[in-house]
GROMACS .gro file of C-alpha atoms in nm:
model
  184
    1MET     CA    1   3.452   1.787  -2.008
    2LYS     CA    2   3.119   1.604  -1.988
    3ALA     CA    3   3.259   1.362  -1.740
    4ILE     CA    4   3.415   1.607  -1.517
    5VAL     CA    5   3.104   1.808  -1.498
    6LEU     CA    6   2.900   1.494  -1.414
    7ALA     CA    7   3.147   1.363  -1.163
    8LEU     CA    8   3.146   1.719  -0.992
    9THR     CA    9   2.755   1.696  -0.973
   10CYS     CA   10   2.765   1.362  -0.836
   11LEU     CA   11   3.020   1.467  -0.566
   12ALA     CA   12   2.871   1.791  -0.477
   13GLY     CA   13   2.567   1.616  -0.325
   14GLY     CA   14   2.382   1.609  -0.655
   15ALA     CA   15   2.358   1.238  -0.670
   16ILE     CA   16   2.016   1.237  -0.560
   17LEU     CA   17   1.887   1.496  -0.764
   18ALA     CA   18   2.094   1.429  -1.080
   19GLY     CA   19   2.057   1.061  -1.004
   20CYS     CA   20   2.404   0.937  -1.051
   21SER     CA   21   2.459   0.576  -0.984
   22HIS     CA   22   2.746   0.487  -1.204
   23MET     CA   23   3.029   0.681  -1.356
   24PRO     CA   24   3.160   0.542  -1.684
   25ALA     CA   25   3.522   0.395  -1.680
   26ASN     CA   26   3.613   0.583  -2.021
   27PRO     CA   27   3.530   0.948  -1.955
   28LYS     CA   28   3.439   0.992  -2.334
   29ASP     CA   29   3.180   0.680  -2.316
   30ASP     CA   30   2.875   0.776  -2.121
   31SER     CA   31   2.660   0.489  -2.256
   32THR     CA   32   2.667   0.288  -1.923
   33PHE     CA   33   2.511   0.590  -1.722
   34GLN     CA   34   2.204   0.489  -1.560
   35TYR     CA   35   1.966   0.719  -1.351
   36LEU     CA   36   1.872   0.553  -0.993
   37LEU     CA   37   1.509   0.588  -1.084
   38ASP     CA   38   1.556   0.382  -1.385
   39ARG     CA   39   1.703   0.090  -1.214
   40LYS     CA   40   1.495  -0.225  -1.176
   41SER     CA   41   1.373  -0.276  -0.815
   42GLU     CA   42   1.517  -0.569  -0.606
   43TRP     CA   43   1.209  -0.567  -0.418
   44ALA     CA   44   1.093  -0.902  -0.199
   45GLU     CA   45   0.780  -0.928  -0.011
   46ASN     CA   46   0.787  -1.014   0.349
   47LYS     CA   47   0.636  -1.372   0.388
   48VAL     CA   48   0.277  -1.367   0.554
   49GLU     CA   49   0.312  -1.662   0.770
   50THR     CA   50   0.039  -1.574   1.042
   51LEU     CA   51  -0.287  -1.414   1.008
   52PRO     CA   52  -0.449  -1.167   1.249
   53PRO     CA   53  -0.750  -1.272   1.453
   54LEU     CA   54  -1.074  -1.216   1.294
   55PRO     CA   55  -1.204  -0.844   1.357
   56ARG     CA   56  -1.424  -0.754   1.668
   57GLU     CA   57  -1.704  -0.499   1.599
   58GLN     CA   58  -1.535  -0.251   1.865
   59ASP     CA   59  -1.203  -0.244   1.670
   60LEU     CA   60  -1.350  -0.137   1.323
   61ILE     CA   61  -1.290   0.186   1.177
   62ALA     CA   62  -1.542   0.302   0.911
   63PHE     CA   63  -1.389   0.497   0.609
   64ASP     CA   64  -1.567   0.639   0.292
   65VAL     CA   65  -1.538   0.513  -0.054
   66SER     CA   66  -1.827   0.675  -0.274
   67GLN     CA   67  -2.140   0.840  -0.200
   68ASN     CA   68  -2.285   0.609  -0.482
   69THR     CA   69  -2.219   0.276  -0.303
   70PRO     CA   70  -2.458   0.139  -0.064
   71LEU     CA   71  -2.187  -0.086   0.110
   72HIS     CA   72  -2.016   0.015   0.409
   73PHE     CA   73  -1.636  -0.030   0.452
   74ALA     CA   74  -1.430  -0.083   0.760
   75ILE     CA   75  -1.077  -0.164   0.873
   76ASP     CA   76  -0.993  -0.374   1.160
   77ALA     CA   77  -0.758  -0.133   1.365
   78ASN     CA   78  -0.571  -0.410   1.543
   79SER     CA   79  -0.470  -0.589   1.205
   80LEU     CA   80  -0.320  -0.301   1.029
   81THR     CA   81   0.064  -0.302   0.988
   82VAL     CA   82   0.327  -0.135   0.792
   83GLN     CA   83   0.610  -0.357   0.715
   84SER     CA   84   0.971  -0.336   0.619
   85ASP     CA   85   0.869  -0.434   0.261
   86GLY     CA   86   0.659  -0.115   0.218
   87VAL     CA   87   0.322  -0.302   0.217
   88VAL     CA   88   0.045  -0.183   0.452
   89ARG     CA   89  -0.150  -0.517   0.542
   90TYR     CA   90  -0.494  -0.485   0.711
   91THR     CA   91  -0.847  -0.666   0.757
   92VAL     CA   92  -1.115  -0.514   0.567
   93VAL     CA   93  -1.496  -0.560   0.658
   94ILE     CA   94  -1.741  -0.495   0.380
   95THR     CA   95  -2.127  -0.480   0.475
   96SER     CA   96  -2.411  -0.467   0.236
   97PRO     CA   97  -2.742  -0.284   0.351
   98SER     CA   98  -2.892  -0.649   0.415
   99GLY     CA   99  -2.597  -0.701   0.677
  100ALA     CA  100  -2.403  -0.946   0.461
  101ARG     CA  101  -2.039  -0.927   0.533
  102ASN     CA  102  -1.737  -0.984   0.344
  103ILE     CA  103  -1.420  -1.008   0.542
  104ASN     CA  104  -1.061  -1.003   0.373
  105TYR     CA  105  -0.711  -0.994   0.481
  106GLU     CA  106  -0.517  -0.764   0.219
  107GLY     CA  107  -0.213  -0.566   0.154
  108ILE     CA  108  -0.142  -0.259  -0.046
  109ARG     CA  109   0.189  -0.201  -0.205
  110CYS     CA  110   0.244   0.180  -0.190
  111GLU     CA  111   0.548   0.200  -0.418
  112THR     CA  112   0.342   0.029  -0.730
  113TYR     CA  113  -0.017   0.120  -0.648
  114GLU     CA  114  -0.133  -0.244  -0.647
  115TRP     CA  115  -0.313  -0.485  -0.384
  116ARG     CA  116  -0.317  -0.810  -0.282
  117LEU     CA  117  -0.582  -1.057  -0.125
  118TYR     CA  118  -0.391  -1.288   0.132
  119ALA     CA  119  -0.717  -1.438   0.277
  120GLY     CA  120  -1.108  -1.427   0.307
  121LEU     CA  121  -1.358  -1.535   0.572
  122ASN     CA  122  -1.415  -1.915   0.532
  123ALA     CA  123  -1.762  -2.084   0.481
  124GLU     CA  124  -1.800  -2.153   0.849
  125HIS     CA  125  -1.733  -1.809   0.941
  126ASN     CA  126  -1.486  -1.899   1.203
  127GLY     CA  127  -1.128  -1.863   1.057
  128TRP     CA  128  -0.936  -1.767   0.740
  129ASP     CA  129  -0.970  -1.920   0.393
  130ARG     CA  130  -0.618  -1.883   0.231
  131THR     CA  131  -0.710  -2.044  -0.103
  132VAL     CA  132  -0.876  -1.730  -0.242
  133ALA     CA  133  -0.547  -1.541  -0.229
  134ASN     CA  134  -0.436  -1.374  -0.549
  135ASP     CA  135  -0.098  -1.196  -0.667
  136TRP     CA  136  -0.071  -0.842  -0.682
  137SER     CA  137  -0.299  -0.642  -0.919
  138ARG     CA  138  -0.330  -0.296  -1.005
  139ILE     CA  139  -0.564  -0.075  -0.807
  140GLU     CA  140  -0.865   0.040  -1.007
  141ASN     CA  141  -0.985   0.392  -0.952
  142GLY     CA  142  -1.313   0.404  -1.140
  143GLU     CA  143  -1.505   0.134  -0.990
  144LEU     CA  144  -1.811   0.215  -0.784
  145ASN     CA  145  -1.675   0.010  -0.488
  146ALA     CA  146  -1.278   0.126  -0.530
  147TYR     CA  147  -1.203   0.105  -0.165
  148HIS     CA  148  -0.840  -0.003  -0.250
  149ALA     CA  149  -0.808   0.333  -0.411
  150ALA     CA  150  -0.961   0.510  -0.107
  151LEU     CA  151  -0.732   0.355   0.138
  152TYR     CA  152  -0.431   0.416  -0.091
  153GLN     CA  153  -0.496   0.799  -0.159
  154ASP     CA  154  -0.670   0.889   0.171
  155TYR     CA  155  -0.483   0.717   0.430
  156PHE     CA  156  -0.199   0.460   0.354
  157CYS     CA  157   0.001   0.613   0.089
  158ALA     CA  158   0.182   0.930  -0.013
  159ASN     CA  159   0.467   0.969  -0.265
  160LYS     CA  160   0.491   0.587  -0.314
  161MET     CA  161   0.544   0.506   0.035
  162PRO     CA  162   0.351   0.434   0.330
  163THR     CA  163   0.239   0.758   0.529
  164GLY     CA  164   0.355   0.651   0.856
  165LYS     CA  165   0.367   0.376   1.095
  166ALA     CA  166   0.044   0.157   1.184
  167LYS     CA  167  -0.049   0.360   1.487
  168MET     CA  168  -0.048   0.706   1.271
  169ILE     CA  169  -0.251   0.555   0.993
  170VAL     CA  170  -0.517   0.435   1.253
  171ASP     CA  171  -0.514   0.756   1.439
  172ASN     CA  172  -0.563   0.938   1.120
  173MET     CA  173  -0.883   0.705   1.014
  174ARG     CA  174  -1.027   0.725   1.354
  175HIS     CA  175  -1.006   1.101   1.324
  176HIS     CA  176  -1.109   1.101   0.946
  177ARG     CA  177  -0.778   1.312   0.874
  178THR     CA  178  -0.743   1.215   0.508
  179ALA     CA  179  -0.450   1.317   0.277
  180ALA     CA  180  -0.664   1.588   0.127
  181SER     CA  181  -0.778   1.738   0.492
  182LEU     CA  182  -0.405   1.752   0.602
  183ILE     CA  183  -0.304   1.994   0.326
  184HIS     CA  184  -0.329   2.355   0.450
   0.00000   0.00000   0.00000
């Protein structure tokens, strides 16, 4: 009886809600049943073979991180991409009060709340340095300069997915439309 009810639930369009992914061969043995959300992801990251040009001042979009930080944060609008692997890639420019700049090409994976550094500005300030690249790391919320969390929560991601195509994210950033401001 349990297998019949489970089968009817799956067939009645409840597959998404019930998470049906496998019907047991033996109706009395449901030990092989597996929820879709419990499955291991078969995610593969797209290769990042080419890097965007270094940012130009007129293409930078400032965004807020914290009232407690003296640093200024901006994204290069021309570098922002949303790709088929669910990663939002972008160039970030971090400027200190003295004018010193840190420029990185990074990615945020919405599904797992992680970020990754692909390259940073080289010592000559005329190109990218890939030797600084790192692997995926969990985004930290509590840091004073937690700009990854601000980007993830305010502009890039919702429900573990990118909030839209690159153009939409850039438009939202230009008009300071954060996720919280879009809730009516």
